[in-house]
mmCIF file of C-alpha atoms in Angstrom:
data_model
loop_
_atom_site.group_PDB
_atom_site.id
_atom_site.type_symbol
_atom_site.label_atom_id
_atom_site.label_comp_id
_atom_site.label_asym_id
_atom_site.label_seq_id
_atom_site.Cartn_x
_atom_site.Cartn_y
_atom_site.Cartn_z
ATOM 1 C CA MET A 12 -30.545 53.385 128.056
ATOM 2 C CA ILE A 13 -33.034 55.676 130.233
ATOM 3 C CA GLU A 14 -29.775 58.156 131.329
ATOM 4 C CA LYS A 15 -29.226 58.789 127.111
ATOM 5 C CA ILE A 16 -32.731 59.439 126.344
ATOM 6 C CA LYS A 17 -32.398 61.644 129.396
ATOM 7 C CA GLN A 18 -29.506 63.480 127.413
ATOM 8 C CA TYR A 19 -30.284 63.713 123.671
ATOM 9 C CA ARG A 20 -34.032 64.209 124.601
ATOM 10 C CA PHE A 21 -34.048 66.959 122.271
ATOM 11 C CA LEU A 22 -32.673 65.333 119.596
ATOM 12 C CA PHE A 23 -35.054 62.379 120.205
ATOM 13 C CA GLU A 24 -37.881 65.087 119.687
ATOM 14 C CA GLU A 25 -36.534 66.717 116.693
ATOM 15 C CA LEU A 26 -36.227 63.531 114.829
ATOM 16 C CA VAL A 27 -40.107 62.774 115.950
ATOM 17 C CA LYS A 28 -41.517 65.965 113.912
ATOM 18 C CA ARG A 29 -39.040 64.981 111.585
ATOM 19 C CA ASP A 30 -40.171 61.956 110.778
ATOM 20 C CA PHE A 31 -43.713 62.741 110.604
ATOM 21 C CA LYS A 32 -43.686 66.153 108.596
ATOM 22 C CA LYS A 33 -41.126 64.208 106.190
ATOM 23 C CA LYS A 34 -43.966 60.909 105.482
ATOM 24 C CA TYR A 35 -46.456 63.950 105.005
ATOM 25 C CA LYS A 36 -44.368 66.522 102.805
ATOM 26 C CA ARG A 37 -46.754 67.286 99.727
ATOM 27 C CA THR A 38 -49.456 65.110 100.358
ATOM 28 C CA VAL A 39 -52.646 66.788 100.520
ATOM 29 C CA LEU A 40 -54.223 64.846 102.602
ATOM 30 C CA GLY A 41 -51.717 65.151 105.839
ATOM 31 C CA VAL A 42 -52.242 63.357 108.817
ATOM 32 C CA LEU A 43 -55.726 62.079 108.208
ATOM 33 C CA TRP A 44 -53.887 59.163 105.566
ATOM 34 C CA SER A 45 -52.944 57.202 109.607
ATOM 35 C CA LEU A 46 -56.723 57.686 109.993
ATOM 36 C CA LEU A 47 -57.508 56.568 105.987
ATOM 37 C CA ALA A 48 -55.482 53.785 105.179
ATOM 38 C CA PRO A 49 -56.642 51.721 108.024
ATOM 39 C CA LEU A 50 -60.567 52.776 107.614
ATOM 40 C CA LEU A 51 -60.535 51.861 103.582
ATOM 41 C CA HIS A 52 -57.910 48.174 104.359
ATOM 42 C CA VAL A 53 -60.807 47.424 106.724
ATOM 43 C CA LEU A 54 -63.849 48.197 104.767
ATOM 44 C CA VAL A 55 -61.749 46.209 102.300
ATOM 45 C CA LEU A 56 -61.088 42.907 104.134
ATOM 46 C CA MET A 57 -65.443 43.693 105.050
ATOM 47 C CA VAL A 58 -66.549 43.321 102.136
ATOM 48 C CA VAL A 59 -64.775 40.661 100.784
ATOM 49 C CA PHE A 60 -65.140 38.403 103.998
ATOM 50 C CA VAL A 61 -68.276 39.200 106.034
ATOM 51 C CA LYS A 62 -69.958 36.869 104.529
ATOM 52 C CA PHE A 63 -67.566 34.535 105.206
ATOM 53 C CA PHE A 64 -67.157 35.335 108.236
ATOM 54 C CA GLY A 65 -69.718 38.092 109.200
ATOM 55 C CA ARG A 66 -72.829 35.922 110.092
ATOM 56 C CA THR A 67 -70.629 33.395 112.537
ATOM 57 C CA GLN A 68 -68.593 36.473 114.485
ATOM 58 C CA ASP A 69 -69.840 39.468 116.393
ATOM 59 C CA HIS A 70 -69.409 42.207 115.732
ATOM 60 C CA PHE A 71 -67.427 41.012 112.647
ATOM 61 C CA ILE A 72 -66.316 45.376 112.348
ATOM 62 C CA ILE A 73 -64.936 45.176 115.026
ATOM 63 C CA TYR A 74 -63.443 42.024 114.860
ATOM 64 C CA ILE A 75 -61.668 42.692 111.489
ATOM 65 C CA PHE A 76 -60.604 47.094 113.136
ATOM 66 C CA SER A 77 -58.668 45.674 115.754
ATOM 67 C CA GLY A 78 -56.484 42.907 114.131
ATOM 68 C CA THR A 79 -56.239 46.228 111.423
ATOM 69 C CA LEU A 80 -55.045 48.365 114.038
ATOM 70 C CA ILE A 81 -52.131 45.886 115.685
ATOM 71 C CA MET A 82 -51.082 44.779 112.012
ATOM 72 C CA SER A 83 -50.788 48.377 110.930
ATOM 73 C CA MET A 84 -48.927 49.632 113.704
ATOM 74 C CA PHE A 85 -46.593 46.635 114.536
ATOM 75 C CA THR A 86 -46.010 47.071 110.135
ATOM 76 C CA GLU A 87 -45.089 50.204 109.631
ATOM 77 C CA SER A 88 -42.180 51.034 113.350
ATOM 78 C CA THR A 89 -40.655 47.591 112.546
ATOM 79 C CA GLN A 90 -39.947 48.393 107.938
ATOM 80 C CA GLY A 91 -39.187 52.111 109.526
ATOM 81 C CA CYS A 92 -36.692 50.806 112.506
ATOM 82 C CA MET A 93 -35.344 48.524 109.398
ATOM 83 C CA ARG A 94 -34.363 52.038 107.717
ATOM 84 C CA ALA A 95 -33.856 54.107 109.951
ATOM 85 C CA LEU A 96 -29.881 53.161 110.721
ATOM 86 C CA MET A 97 -29.347 53.307 106.858
ATOM 87 C CA ALA A 98 -31.847 56.322 106.199
ATOM 88 C CA ASN A 99 -29.385 58.468 109.112
ATOM 89 C CA SER A 100 -26.525 57.035 107.321
ATOM 90 C CA SER A 101 -25.135 60.554 107.818
ATOM 91 C CA ILE A 102 -25.667 61.673 110.819
ATOM 92 C CA LEU A 103 -24.462 58.346 112.539
ATOM 93 C CA THR A 104 -20.656 58.034 110.654
ATOM 94 C CA LYS A 105 -20.469 62.360 112.137
ATOM 95 C CA ILE A 106 -22.065 62.213 115.411
ATOM 96 C CA ASN A 107 -21.767 59.985 118.048
ATOM 97 C CA VAL A 108 -25.243 59.109 119.202
ATOM 98 C CA PRO A 109 -27.177 56.323 120.579
ATOM 99 C CA LYS A 110 -28.470 54.552 117.598
ATOM 100 C CA TYR A 111 -31.861 53.598 118.972
ATOM 101 C CA LEU A 112 -32.290 56.789 119.451
ATOM 102 C CA PHE A 113 -33.476 57.132 115.512
ATOM 103 C CA LEU A 114 -34.926 53.984 116.812
ATOM 104 C CA MET A 115 -37.208 55.140 119.349
ATOM 105 C CA SER A 116 -38.009 58.068 116.951
ATOM 106 C CA LYS A 117 -39.758 55.636 114.052
ATOM 107 C CA THR A 118 -41.577 53.436 116.917
ATOM 108 C CA PHE A 119 -43.218 56.851 118.644
ATOM 109 C CA GLN A 120 -43.784 58.294 115.712
ATOM 110 C CA SER A 121 -46.382 54.810 114.138
ATOM 111 C CA PHE A 122 -47.204 55.008 118.770
ATOM 112 C CA ILE A 123 -48.813 58.573 117.633
ATOM 113 C CA ASN A 124 -50.385 56.900 114.486
ATOM 114 C CA PHE A 125 -51.977 54.149 116.042
ATOM 115 C CA LEU A 126 -53.667 56.185 118.738
ATOM 116 C CA LEU A 127 -55.324 58.370 116.433
ATOM 117 C CA THR A 128 -56.234 55.755 114.738
ATOM 118 C CA MET A 129 -58.035 54.832 118.275
ATOM 119 C CA ILE A 130 -59.746 57.634 117.882
ATOM 120 C CA ILE A 131 -62.027 56.183 114.345
ATOM 121 C CA PHE A 132 -62.140 53.191 115.870
ATOM 122 C CA PHE A 133 -63.731 54.125 119.033
ATOM 123 C CA VAL A 134 -65.910 55.997 116.418
ATOM 124 C CA PHE A 135 -66.784 52.787 115.155
ATOM 125 C CA CYS A 136 -67.437 51.221 118.537
ATOM 126 C CA ILE A 137 -69.990 53.279 119.549
ATOM 127 C CA CYS A 138 -72.099 52.447 116.143
ATOM 128 C CA ASP A 139 -71.451 48.929 116.858
ATOM 129 C CA LYS A 140 -73.219 49.437 119.936
ATOM 130 C CA ILE A 141 -70.351 48.446 121.913
ATOM 131 C CA GLN A 142 -70.279 47.944 125.504
ATOM 132 C CA PHE A 143 -67.404 51.267 127.152
ATOM 133 C CA GLY A 144 -67.163 50.696 131.285
ATOM 134 C CA PHE A 145 -64.023 50.462 133.452
ATOM 135 C CA HIS A 146 -62.969 47.479 131.608
ATOM 136 C CA MET A 147 -62.026 49.803 128.642
ATOM 137 C CA LEU A 148 -58.558 50.932 130.949
ATOM 138 C CA THR A 149 -57.067 47.836 130.783
ATOM 139 C CA LEU A 150 -56.335 47.666 126.699
ATOM 140 C CA ILE A 151 -53.345 50.787 127.966
ATOM 141 C CA TYR A 152 -51.471 47.636 129.467
ATOM 142 C CA PRO A 153 -51.463 45.407 125.687
ATOM 143 C CA ILE A 154 -50.863 48.727 125.024
ATOM 144 C CA ILE A 155 -47.578 49.843 125.969
ATOM 145 C CA THR A 156 -46.413 46.272 125.983
ATOM 146 C CA PHE A 157 -46.745 46.083 122.125
ATOM 147 C CA VAL A 158 -45.335 49.134 121.488
ATOM 148 C CA VAL A 159 -42.053 47.441 124.170
ATOM 149 C CA PHE A 160 -41.445 44.865 120.944
ATOM 150 C CA CYS A 161 -42.160 46.373 118.539
ATOM 151 C CA PHE A 162 -39.694 48.159 119.364
ATOM 152 C CA GLY A 163 -37.950 45.536 120.318
ATOM 153 C CA VAL A 164 -38.289 44.232 116.322
ATOM 154 C CA GLY A 165 -37.371 47.021 115.516
ATOM 155 C CA MET A 166 -34.030 46.792 116.992
ATOM 156 C CA ILE A 167 -33.509 43.041 115.414
ATOM 157 C CA LEU A 168 -34.537 44.012 112.110
ATOM 158 C CA SER A 169 -32.775 47.269 112.126
ATOM 159 C CA ALA A 170 -29.424 45.008 113.147
ATOM 160 C CA LEU A 171 -29.709 42.582 110.081
ATOM 161 C CA TYR A 172 -30.481 45.273 107.734
ATOM 162 C CA VAL A 173 -26.765 47.038 108.353
ATOM 163 C CA PHE A 174 -25.103 43.609 107.307
ATOM 164 C CA PHE A 175 -27.756 41.977 105.192
ATOM 165 C CA ARG A 176 -29.819 44.182 102.456
ATOM 166 C CA ASP A 177 -31.315 41.012 101.649
ATOM 167 C CA ILE A 178 -33.023 41.515 104.431
ATOM 168 C CA GLU A 179 -35.886 44.344 103.446
ATOM 169 C CA TYR A 180 -37.002 42.073 100.854
ATOM 170 C CA LEU A 181 -37.151 38.831 102.990
ATOM 171 C CA TYR A 182 -39.718 40.441 105.786
ATOM 172 C CA GLY A 183 -41.476 42.255 103.002
ATOM 173 C CA VAL A 184 -41.693 38.485 102.295
ATOM 174 C CA PHE A 185 -43.246 37.069 106.257
ATOM 175 C CA LEU A 186 -45.412 40.078 106.614
ATOM 176 C CA THR A 187 -47.298 39.286 104.208
ATOM 177 C CA ILE A 188 -47.673 35.843 105.534
ATOM 178 C CA LEU A 189 -47.952 37.269 109.024
ATOM 179 C CA ASN A 190 -51.367 39.328 108.269
ATOM 180 C CA TYR A 191 -53.049 35.543 107.386
ATOM 181 C CA VAL A 192 -51.638 33.219 110.306
ATOM 182 C CA SER A 193 -52.522 36.498 112.694
ATOM 183 C CA ALA A 194 -57.005 36.256 112.642
ATOM 184 C CA ILE A 195 -57.112 39.605 111.499
ATOM 185 C CA PHE A 196 -59.959 38.165 109.231
ATOM 186 C CA TYR A 197 -61.066 34.062 110.417
ATOM 187 C CA PRO A 198 -61.824 32.797 113.272
ATOM 188 C CA ILE A 199 -59.460 31.008 115.003
ATOM 189 C CA ASP A 200 -62.218 28.844 116.587
ATOM 190 C CA LEU A 201 -62.489 27.319 113.143
ATOM 191 C CA PHE A 202 -59.407 25.332 114.475
ATOM 192 C CA GLY A 203 -60.912 23.354 116.624
ATOM 193 C CA LYS A 204 -58.539 22.364 119.645
ATOM 194 C CA TYR A 205 -55.559 23.788 118.026
ATOM 195 C CA GLN A 206 -56.520 27.510 119.196
ATOM 196 C CA PHE A 207 -53.834 27.347 121.554
ATOM 197 C CA ILE A 208 -50.817 27.742 118.870
ATOM 198 C CA PHE A 209 -51.597 31.060 117.626
ATOM 199 C CA HIS A 210 -50.718 32.309 120.858
ATOM 200 C CA ALA A 211 -46.938 31.015 119.957
ATOM 201 C CA ASN A 212 -47.719 34.505 117.199
ATOM 202 C CA PRO A 213 -47.147 37.777 119.534
ATOM 203 C CA VAL A 214 -48.488 39.392 117.189
ATOM 204 C CA TYR A 215 -52.159 37.418 117.535
ATOM 205 C CA VAL A 216 -51.762 37.626 121.661
ATOM 206 C CA TYR A 217 -52.149 41.607 121.175
ATOM 207 C CA ILE A 218 -54.898 41.508 118.606
ATOM 208 C CA ASP A 219 -56.112 39.203 121.113
ATOM 209 C CA TYR A 220 -56.166 40.962 124.116
ATOM 210 C CA PHE A 221 -57.661 43.691 121.616
ATOM 211 C CA ARG A 222 -60.847 41.565 121.003
ATOM 212 C CA THR A 223 -61.742 40.333 124.467
ATOM 213 C CA VAL A 224 -61.869 43.705 126.292
ATOM 214 C CA VAL A 225 -63.785 45.551 123.225
ATOM 215 C CA ILE A 226 -65.922 42.459 121.882
ATOM 216 C CA ASP A 227 -65.957 40.268 125.027
ATOM 217 C CA VAL A 228 -66.268 42.725 127.469
ATOM 218 C CA GLU A 229 -63.566 40.918 129.675
ATOM 219 C CA ILE A 230 -60.986 41.224 131.431
ATOM 220 C CA PRO A 231 -58.102 38.879 129.484
ATOM 221 C CA SER A 232 -57.018 36.203 132.366
ATOM 222 C CA LEU A 233 -53.361 36.383 134.018
ATOM 223 C CA ALA A 234 -51.481 34.185 130.781
ATOM 224 C CA LEU A 235 -53.040 36.803 128.345
ATOM 225 C CA HIS A 236 -51.425 39.307 130.378
ATOM 226 C CA GLY A 237 -47.509 37.180 131.374
ATOM 227 C CA LEU A 238 -48.024 36.511 127.052
ATOM 228 C CA CYS A 239 -48.321 40.011 126.614
ATOM 229 C CA ALA A 240 -45.332 41.470 128.722
ATOM 230 C CA PHE A 241 -42.816 38.202 127.826
ATOM 231 C CA TYR A 242 -42.793 38.472 124.419
ATOM 232 C CA ALA A 243 -42.193 42.259 125.288
ATOM 233 C CA VAL A 244 -39.053 41.858 127.867
ATOM 234 C CA VAL A 245 -37.750 39.412 125.931
ATOM 235 C CA VAL A 246 -37.016 40.717 122.537
ATOM 236 C CA CYS A 247 -36.675 43.816 123.522
ATOM 237 C CA LEU A 248 -33.862 42.463 125.819
ATOM 238 C CA ILE A 249 -32.259 40.263 122.866
ATOM 239 C CA GLY A 250 -32.405 43.772 120.104
ATOM 240 C CA TYR A 251 -30.365 45.753 123.181
ATOM 241 C CA TRP A 252 -27.997 42.883 122.934
ATOM 242 C CA ILE A 253 -27.410 42.775 119.238
ATOM 243 C CA TYR A 254 -27.021 46.709 119.723
ATOM 244 C CA LYS A 255 -24.743 46.240 122.078
ATOM 245 C CA LYS A 256 -22.433 44.098 120.494
ATOM 246 C CA CYS A 257 -22.184 45.385 117.073
ATOM 247 C CA ASP A 258 -22.369 49.445 117.956
ATOM 248 C CA HIS A 259 -19.049 50.117 116.936
ATOM 249 C CA GLU A 260 -19.130 47.370 113.903
ATOM 250 C CA PHE A 261 -22.468 49.779 113.237
ATOM 251 C CA LEU A 262 -20.305 52.687 110.987
ATOM 252 C CA TYR A 263 -17.740 49.701 109.235
ATOM 253 C CA TYR A 264 -20.804 48.893 107.047
ATOM 254 C CA LEU A 265 -23.131 52.561 106.840
#
């Protein structure tokens, strides 16, 4: 895969540029929407839930923002990847190029938006008097593993979407449920001894890592490090296996 990426590096760069320009074409604010969308989402959640959980959770705005930050990238990247093959069917049916390059471009575009939103996130951290230090550098680890995880989920979804169009609607329902079970706006302390169940949710694992570093000012446990890597590697391997197995069948359905 690495050799293929090097070989088609120019194509990959052009795909990223095309997707980035296409997303903000004919918009007044352009790339600023990448900053405003999650910010507005955070403000809405803050207004709605601050009276319920704001008094018991320290740095409640940052608590919500970190969850929204992760969830926004997951939603954008996986939905983009899901439709990537069908959206580029006119190219794939004529030119023999690695199909996962189109998914990687979608994931990378979402990653760029994620980094832009991180700027606003850190501004909020400064305003909320979050302690900065070398421990913040550990955020690089969950970001890298999370990008790999999103790419893996994207590969699985894009393959399923080629054969079953209903996946788009089912996935929309799944994302709604995932928003509520990822503890974005409520503390898991409410669940007492059943808190461990949340770590069966990969998205929450990455959110928890962010909150541990930023809010608790701690380096997460080895178990949390292991879960981040485990979910990323396993999901990515499953996605890659599906692509290797169904690569030639895709063309019959595109």
